[in-house]
Amino acid sequence: MRCQRVLMIFLLSLFISSSALGWAVVSMALREMRGDNAPLPISILTGLYLDILIPAAVFLSFGYLLGEFLGRGNLEGIGVPTLIGSFLVFLLLTTPLDSILIPWEVSPEGVCRRAPYMPEEYLLSMAFMMSVSSLFIVSWVLASTRSNEPED
């Protein structure tokens, strides 16, 4: 039983962190493809949908389904460790991405080389997506408290 719980925590953490990271990379790629030539209202609306609304709906529905399926009793045993584990796995997964997402720059001598930093908008987008992914625990709590209320 303990081994199944640890395996479930690990798999849920891996699923949540990889989906948050994947969504952040897709969002950054679409933002780069769109470029600076998009009008400001369209840029704000697509950024709002890509960075907030769609991932929030996915994580909220995922957490709600987990809350309905696993209930309140597993919230402390599986939900909270999954949230902490997904954050740690997310940090482990972004370390190799740091070498992939670092842009190239041209030095004053004309030599093309890798820039010594990761752009802040990449880090900010990844951190924001990880915070949006924590909404799954909020919906788990909502689903489990709703199911424990006495029926009239």
CSV table of N, CA, C and O in Angstrom, one decimal, residues 17-101:
chain,number,residue,atom,x,y,z
A,17,SER,N,4.3,18.3,-13.5
A,17,SER,CA,5.5,19.2,-13.8
A,17,SER,C,5.8,19.1,-15.3
A,17,SER,O,6.1,20.2,-15.9
A,18,SER,N,5.7,18.0,-15.9
A,18,SER,CA,6.0,17.9,-17.3
A,18,SER,C,4.9,18.6,-18.2
A,18,SER,O,5.2,19.3,-19.2
A,19,SER,N,3.7,18.6,-17.7
A,19,SER,CA,2.6,19.3,-18.5
A,19,SER,C,2.8,20.8,-18.3
A,19,SER,O,2.6,21.6,-19.2
A,20,ALA,N,3.1,21.2,-17.1
A,20,ALA,CA,3.3,22.7,-16.9
A,20,ALA,C,4.5,23.2,-17.7
A,20,ALA,O,4.5,24.2,-18.3
A,21,LEU,N,5.6,22.4,-17.7
A,21,LEU,CA,6.8,22.8,-18.5
A,21,LEU,C,6.5,22.7,-19.9
A,21,LEU,O,6.9,23.7,-20.7
A,22,GLY,N,5.8,21.7,-20.4
A,22,GLY,CA,5.4,21.7,-21.8
A,22,GLY,C,4.6,22.8,-22.2
A,22,GLY,O,4.7,23.4,-23.3
A,23,TRP,N,3.6,23.2,-21.4
A,23,TRP,CA,2.7,24.3,-21.7
A,23,TRP,C,3.5,25.6,-21.7
A,23,TRP,O,3.3,26.5,-22.6
A,24,ALA,N,4.4,25.8,-20.8
A,24,ALA,CA,5.3,27.0,-20.8
A,24,ALA,C,6.1,27.1,-22.1
A,24,ALA,O,6.2,28.1,-22.7
A,25,VAL,N,6.7,26.0,-22.5
A,25,VAL,CA,7.5,26.0,-23.7
A,25,VAL,C,6.7,26.3,-24.9
A,25,VAL,O,7.1,27.1,-25.8
A,26,VAL,N,5.5,25.7,-25.0
A,26,VAL,CA,4.6,25.9,-26.2
A,26,VAL,C,4.2,27.4,-26.2
A,26,VAL,O,4.1,28.1,-27.2
A,27,SER,N,3.8,27.9,-25.0
A,27,SER,CA,3.4,29.3,-24.9
A,27,SER,C,4.6,30.3,-25.3
A,27,SER,O,4.3,31.2,-26.0
A,28,MET,N,5.8,29.9,-24.9
A,28,MET,CA,6.9,30.8,-25.3
A,28,MET,C,7.2,30.7,-26.8
A,28,MET,O,7.5,31.7,-27.4
A,29,ALA,N,7.1,29.5,-27.3
A,29,ALA,CA,7.3,29.3,-28.8
A,29,ALA,C,6.2,30.1,-29.6
A,29,ALA,O,6.6,30.7,-30.6
A,30,LEU,N,5.0,30.0,-29.2
A,30,LEU,CA,4.0,30.7,-29.9
A,30,LEU,C,4.1,32.2,-29.8
A,30,LEU,O,3.9,33.0,-30.7
A,31,ARG,N,4.6,32.7,-28.6
A,31,ARG,CA,4.9,34.1,-28.4
A,31,ARG,C,6.0,34.6,-29.3
A,31,ARG,O,6.0,35.6,-29.9
A,32,GLU,N,7.1,33.7,-29.5
A,32,GLU,CA,8.2,34.0,-30.3
A,32,GLU,C,7.7,34.1,-31.8
A,32,GLU,O,8.2,34.9,-32.6
A,33,MET,N,6.9,33.1,-32.2
A,33,MET,CA,6.4,33.1,-33.6
A,33,MET,C,5.6,34.3,-33.9
A,33,MET,O,5.6,34.8,-35.0
A,34,ARG,N,4.8,34.7,-32.9
A,34,ARG,CA,3.9,35.8,-33.1
A,34,ARG,C,4.7,37.1,-33.3
A,34,ARG,O,4.4,38.0,-34.1
A,35,GLY,N,5.8,37.2,-32.6
A,35,GLY,CA,6.7,38.4,-32.7
A,35,GLY,C,6.1,39.7,-32.2
A,35,GLY,O,5.1,39.7,-31.5
A,36,ASP,N,6.7,40.7,-32.6
A,36,ASP,CA,6.3,42.1,-32.2
A,36,ASP,C,5.3,42.7,-33.1
A,36,ASP,O,4.9,43.8,-32.9
A,37,ASN,N,5.0,42.1,-34.3
A,37,ASN,CA,4.2,42.7,-35.2
A,37,ASN,C,2.7,42.5,-35.0
A,37,ASN,O,1.8,43.1,-35.6
A,38,ALA,N,2.3,41.8,-33.9
A,38,ALA,CA,0.9,41.6,-33.6
A,38,ALA,C,0.4,42.9,-32.9
A,38,ALA,O,1.1,43.5,-32.1
A,39,PRO,N,-0.9,43.2,-33.1
A,39,PRO,CA,-1.5,44.4,-32.4
A,39,PRO,C,-1.5,44.1,-30.9
A,39,PRO,O,-1.7,42.9,-30.5
A,40,LEU,N,-1.5,45.1,-30.1
A,40,LEU,CA,-1.4,45.0,-28.7
A,40,LEU,C,-2.7,44.2,-28.1
A,40,LEU,O,-2.5,43.3,-27.3
A,41,PRO,N,-3.9,44.6,-28.5
A,41,PRO,CA,-5.0,43.8,-27.9
A,41,PRO,C,-5.0,42.3,-28.2
A,41,PRO,O,-5.3,41.5,-27.4
A,42,ILE,N,-4.6,42.0,-29.4
A,42,ILE,CA,-4.5,40.6,-29.8
A,42,ILE,C,-3.4,39.9,-29.0
A,42,ILE,O,-3.6,38.8,-28.6
A,43,SER,N,-2.3,40.6,-28.9
A,43,SER,CA,-1.2,40.0,-28.1
A,43,SER,C,-1.6,39.8,-26.7
A,43,SER,O,-1.2,38.7,-26.1
A,44,ILE,N,-2.3,40.7,-26.1
A,44,ILE,CA,-2.7,40.5,-24.7
A,44,ILE,C,-3.7,39.4,-24.5
A,44,ILE,O,-3.6,38.6,-23.6
A,45,LEU,N,-4.7,39.3,-25.5
A,45,LEU,CA,-5.7,38.3,-25.4
A,45,LEU,C,-5.1,36.9,-25.6
A,45,LEU,O,-5.5,36.0,-24.8
A,46,THR,N,-4.3,36.7,-26.5
A,46,THR,CA,-3.7,35.4,-26.8
A,46,THR,C,-2.8,35.0,-25.6
A,46,THR,O,-2.7,33.9,-25.2
A,47,GLY,N,-2.0,36.0,-25.0
A,47,GLY,CA,-1.2,35.7,-23.9
A,47,GLY,C,-2.1,35.4,-22.7
A,47,GLY,O,-1.7,34.5,-21.9
A,48,LEU,N,-3.2,36.0,-22.5
A,48,LEU,CA,-4.1,35.7,-21.4
A,48,LEU,C,-4.6,34.3,-21.6
A,48,LEU,O,-4.7,33.5,-20.6
A,49,TYR,N,-5.1,33.9,-22.8
A,49,TYR,CA,-5.6,32.6,-23.0
A,49,TYR,C,-4.5,31.5,-22.8
A,49,TYR,O,-4.7,30.5,-22.2
A,50,LEU,N,-3.3,31.8,-23.4
A,50,LEU,CA,-2.3,30.8,-23.4
A,50,LEU,C,-1.6,30.6,-22.0
A,50,LEU,O,-1.3,29.5,-21.6
A,51,ASP,N,-1.5,31.7,-21.3
A,51,ASP,CA,-0.7,31.7,-20.1
A,51,ASP,C,-1.6,31.5,-18.8
A,51,ASP,O,-1.1,31.1,-17.8
A,52,ILE,N,-2.9,31.8,-18.9
A,52,ILE,CA,-3.7,31.7,-17.7
A,52,ILE,C,-4.9,30.8,-17.9
A,52,ILE,O,-5.1,29.9,-17.2
A,53,LEU,N,-5.8,31.2,-18.8
A,53,LEU,CA,-7.1,30.6,-18.8
A,53,LEU,C,-7.1,29.1,-19.2
A,53,LEU,O,-7.7,28.3,-18.5
A,54,ILE,N,-6.5,28.8,-20.3
A,54,ILE,CA,-6.5,27.4,-20.7
A,54,ILE,C,-5.8,26.5,-19.7
A,54,ILE,O,-6.3,25.4,-19.3
A,55,PRO,N,-4.5,26.8,-19.3
A,55,PRO,CA,-3.9,25.9,-18.3
A,55,PRO,C,-4.6,25.9,-17.0
A,55,PRO,O,-4.7,24.8,-16.4
A,56,ALA,N,-5.2,27.0,-16.6
A,56,ALA,CA,-5.9,27.0,-15.3
A,56,ALA,C,-7.1,26.1,-15.4
A,56,ALA,O,-7.4,25.3,-14.5
A,57,ALA,N,-7.9,26.1,-16.5
A,57,ALA,CA,-9.0,25.2,-16.7
A,57,ALA,C,-8.6,23.7,-16.7
A,57,ALA,O,-9.3,22.9,-16.1
A,58,VAL,N,-7.5,23.4,-17.3
A,58,VAL,CA,-7.0,22.1,-17.4
A,58,VAL,C,-6.6,21.6,-16.0
A,58,VAL,O,-7.0,20.5,-15.5
A,59,PHE,N,-5.8,22.4,-15.2
A,59,PHE,CA,-5.4,21.9,-13.9
A,59,PHE,C,-6.6,21.9,-12.9
A,59,PHE,O,-6.6,21.1,-12.0
A,60,LEU,N,-7.5,22.9,-13.1
A,60,LEU,CA,-8.7,22.8,-12.2
A,60,LEU,C,-9.5,21.6,-12.4
A,60,LEU,O,-10.0,20.9,-11.5
A,61,SER,N,-9.7,21.3,-13.7
A,61,SER,CA,-10.6,20.1,-13.9
A,61,SER,C,-9.8,18.8,-13.5
A,61,SER,O,-10.4,17.8,-13.0
A,62,PHE,N,-8.5,18.7,-13.7
A,62,PHE,CA,-7.7,17.6,-13.3
A,62,PHE,C,-7.8,17.4,-11.8
A,62,PHE,O,-8.0,16.3,-11.3
A,63,GLY,N,-7.6,18.5,-11.1
A,63,GLY,CA,-7.7,18.4,-9.6
A,63,GLY,C,-9.0,18.1,-9.1
A,63,GLY,O,-9.2,17.3,-8.2
A,64,TYR,N,-10.1,18.6,-9.8
A,64,TYR,CA,-11.4,18.2,-9.4
A,64,TYR,C,-11.7,16.8,-9.6
A,64,TYR,O,-12.3,16.1,-8.7
A,65,LEU,N,-11.3,16.2,-10.7
A,65,LEU,CA,-11.5,14.8,-11.0
A,65,LEU,C,-10.7,13.9,-9.9
A,65,LEU,O,-11.2,12.9,-9.5
A,66,LEU,N,-9.5,14.4,-9.6
A,66,LEU,CA,-8.7,13.6,-8.6
A,66,LEU,C,-9.4,13.7,-7.2
A,66,LEU,O,-9.5,12.8,-6.5
A,67,GLY,N,-10.0,14.9,-6.9
A,67,GLY,CA,-10.7,15.1,-5.6
A,67,GLY,C,-11.9,14.2,-5.6
A,67,GLY,O,-12.2,13.7,-4.5
A,68,GLU,N,-12.7,14.1,-6.7
A,68,GLU,CA,-13.8,13.3,-6.7
A,68,GLU,C,-13.5,11.8,-6.6
A,68,GLU,O,-14.1,11.0,-5.9
A,69,PHE,N,-12.4,11.4,-7.3
A,69,PHE,CA,-12.0,10.0,-7.3
A,69,PHE,C,-11.3,9.6,-6.0
A,69,PHE,O,-11.6,8.5,-5.5
A,70,LEU,N,-10.4,10.4,-5.5
A,70,LEU,CA,-9.6,9.9,-4.4
A,70,LEU,C,-10.1,10.4,-3.0
A,70,LEU,O,-9.9,9.8,-2.0
A,71,GLY,N,-10.9,11.5,-3.0
A,71,GLY,CA,-11.5,12.0,-1.8
A,71,GLY,C,-10.6,12.8,-0.9
A,71,GLY,O,-9.4,13.0,-1.2
A,72,ARG,N,-11.2,13.2,0.2
A,72,ARG,CA,-10.5,14.1,1.2
A,72,ARG,C,-9.4,13.3,1.9
A,72,ARG,O,-8.4,13.9,2.3
A,73,GLY,N,-9.6,12.1,2.2
A,73,GLY,CA,-8.7,11.3,3.0
A,73,GLY,C,-7.3,11.2,2.4
A,73,GLY,O,-6.3,11.2,3.1
A,74,ASN,N,-7.2,11.2,1.1
A,74,ASN,CA,-5.9,11.1,0.4
A,74,ASN,C,-5.3,12.5,0.1
A,74,ASN,O,-4.3,12.6,-0.5
A,75,LEU,N,-6.0,13.6,0.4
A,75,LEU,CA,-5.5,14.9,0.2
A,75,LEU,C,-4.2,15.1,0.9
A,75,LEU,O,-3.2,15.6,0.3
A,76,GLU,N,-4.1,14.8,2.1
A,76,GLU,CA,-2.9,15.0,2.9
A,76,GLU,C,-1.8,14.0,2.5
A,76,GLU,O,-0.6,14.3,2.5
A,77,GLY,N,-2.3,12.8,2.2
A,77,GLY,CA,-1.3,11.7,1.9
A,77,GLY,C,-0.8,11.7,0.5
A,77,GLY,O,0.3,11.3,0.2
A,78,ILE,N,-1.6,12.2,-0.5
A,78,ILE,CA,-1.2,12.2,-1.9
A,78,ILE,C,-1.1,13.6,-2.5
A,78,ILE,O,-0.2,13.9,-3.2
A,79,GLY,N,-2.1,14.4,-2.2
A,79,GLY,CA,-2.2,15.7,-2.9
A,79,GLY,C,-1.1,16.7,-2.5
A,79,GLY,O,-0.5,17.2,-3.4
A,80,VAL,N,-0.9,16.9,-1.3
A,80,VAL,CA,0.2,17.8,-0.8
A,80,VAL,C,1.6,17.3,-1.2
A,80,VAL,O,2.4,18.1,-1.8
A,81,PRO,N,1.9,16.0,-1.0
A,81,PRO,CA,3.2,15.6,-1.5
A,81,PRO,C,3.4,15.7,-3.0
A,81,PRO,O,4.5,15.9,-3.5
A,82,THR,N,2.3,15.5,-3.7
A,82,THR,CA,2.3,15.6,-5.2
A,82,THR,C,2.6,17.1,-5.6
A,82,THR,O,3.4,17.3,-6.5
A,83,LEU,N,2.0,18.0,-4.9
A,83,LEU,CA,2.3,19.4,-5.2
A,83,LEU,C,3.7,19.8,-4.9
A,83,LEU,O,4.4,20.4,-5.7
A,84,ILE,N,4.3,19.3,-3.8
A,84,ILE,CA,5.7,19.6,-3.5
A,84,ILE,C,6.6,18.8,-4.5
A,84,ILE,O,7.6,19.4,-5.0
A,85,GLY,N,6.2,17.6,-4.8
A,85,GLY,CA,7.0,16.8,-5.7
A,85,GLY,C,7.0,17.4,-7.1
A,85,GLY,O,8.0,17.3,-7.8
A,86,SER,N,5.9,17.9,-7.5
A,86,SER,CA,5.8,18.5,-8.9
A,86,SER,C,6.7,19.7,-9.0
A,86,SER,O,7.3,19.9,-10.0
A,87,PHE,N,6.8,20.5,-7.9
A,87,PHE,CA,7.7,21.6,-7.9
A,87,PHE,C,9.1,21.2,-8.0
A,87,PHE,O,9.9,21.8,-8.8
A,88,LEU,N,9.5,20.2,-7.2
A,88,LEU,CA,10.9,19.7,-7.3
A,88,LEU,C,11.2,19.0,-8.6
A,88,LEU,O,12.3,19.3,-9.2
A,89,VAL,N,10.3,18.3,-9.2
A,89,VAL,CA,10.6,17.7,-10.5
A,89,VAL,C,10.6,18.8,-11.6
A,89,VAL,O,11.4,18.7,-12.5
A,90,PHE,N,9.8,19.8,-11.4
A,90,PHE,CA,9.8,20.9,-12.4
A,90,PHE,C,11.2,21.6,-12.3
A,90,PHE,O,11.8,21.9,-13.4
A,91,LEU,N,11.8,21.8,-11.2
A,91,LEU,CA,13.1,22.4,-11.1
A,91,LEU,C,14.2,21.5,-11.7
A,91,LEU,O,15.1,21.9,-12.4
A,92,LEU,N,14.0,20.2,-11.5
A,92,LEU,CA,15.0,19.2,-12.2
A,92,LEU,C,14.8,19.2,-13.7
A,92,LEU,O,15.8,19.1,-14.4
A,93,LEU,N,13.6,19.4,-14.2
A,93,LEU,CA,13.4,19.4,-15.6
A,93,LEU,C,13.8,20.7,-16.3
A,93,LEU,O,14.2,20.7,-17.5
A,94,THR,N,13.8,21.8,-15.6
A,94,THR,CA,14.2,23.1,-16.2
A,94,THR,C,15.7,23.2,-16.2
A,94,THR,O,16.2,24.0,-17.0
A,95,THR,N,16.4,22.4,-15.5
A,95,THR,CA,17.9,22.5,-15.6
A,95,THR,C,18.4,22.2,-16.9
A,95,THR,O,19.2,22.9,-17.5
A,96,PRO,N,18.0,21.1,-17.6
A,96,PRO,CA,18.5,20.8,-19.0
A,96,PRO,C,17.9,21.8,-19.9
A,96,PRO,O,18.5,22.1,-20.9
A,97,LEU,N,16.7,22.3,-19.7
A,97,LEU,CA,16.1,23.3,-20.6
A,97,LEU,C,16.9,24.6,-20.6
A,97,LEU,O,16.9,25.4,-21.6
A,98,ASP,N,17.6,24.9,-19.5
A,98,ASP,CA,18.5,26.1,-19.4
A,98,ASP,C,19.5,26.1,-20.6
A,98,ASP,O,19.8,27.1,-21.2
A,99,SER,N,20.0,24.9,-20.9
A,99,SER,CA,21.0,24.9,-22.0
A,99,SER,C,20.4,25.0,-23.4
A,99,SER,O,21.0,25.4,-24.3
A,100,ILE,N,19.1,24.5,-23.4
A,100,ILE,CA,18.4,24.6,-24.7
A,100,ILE,C,17.9,26.0,-25.1
A,100,ILE,O,18.0,26.4,-26.2
A,101,LEU,N,17.3,26.6,-24.1
A,101,LEU,CA,16.6,27.9,-24.3
A,101,LEU,C,17.5,29.1,-24.3
A,101,LEU,O,17.1,30.2,-24.6
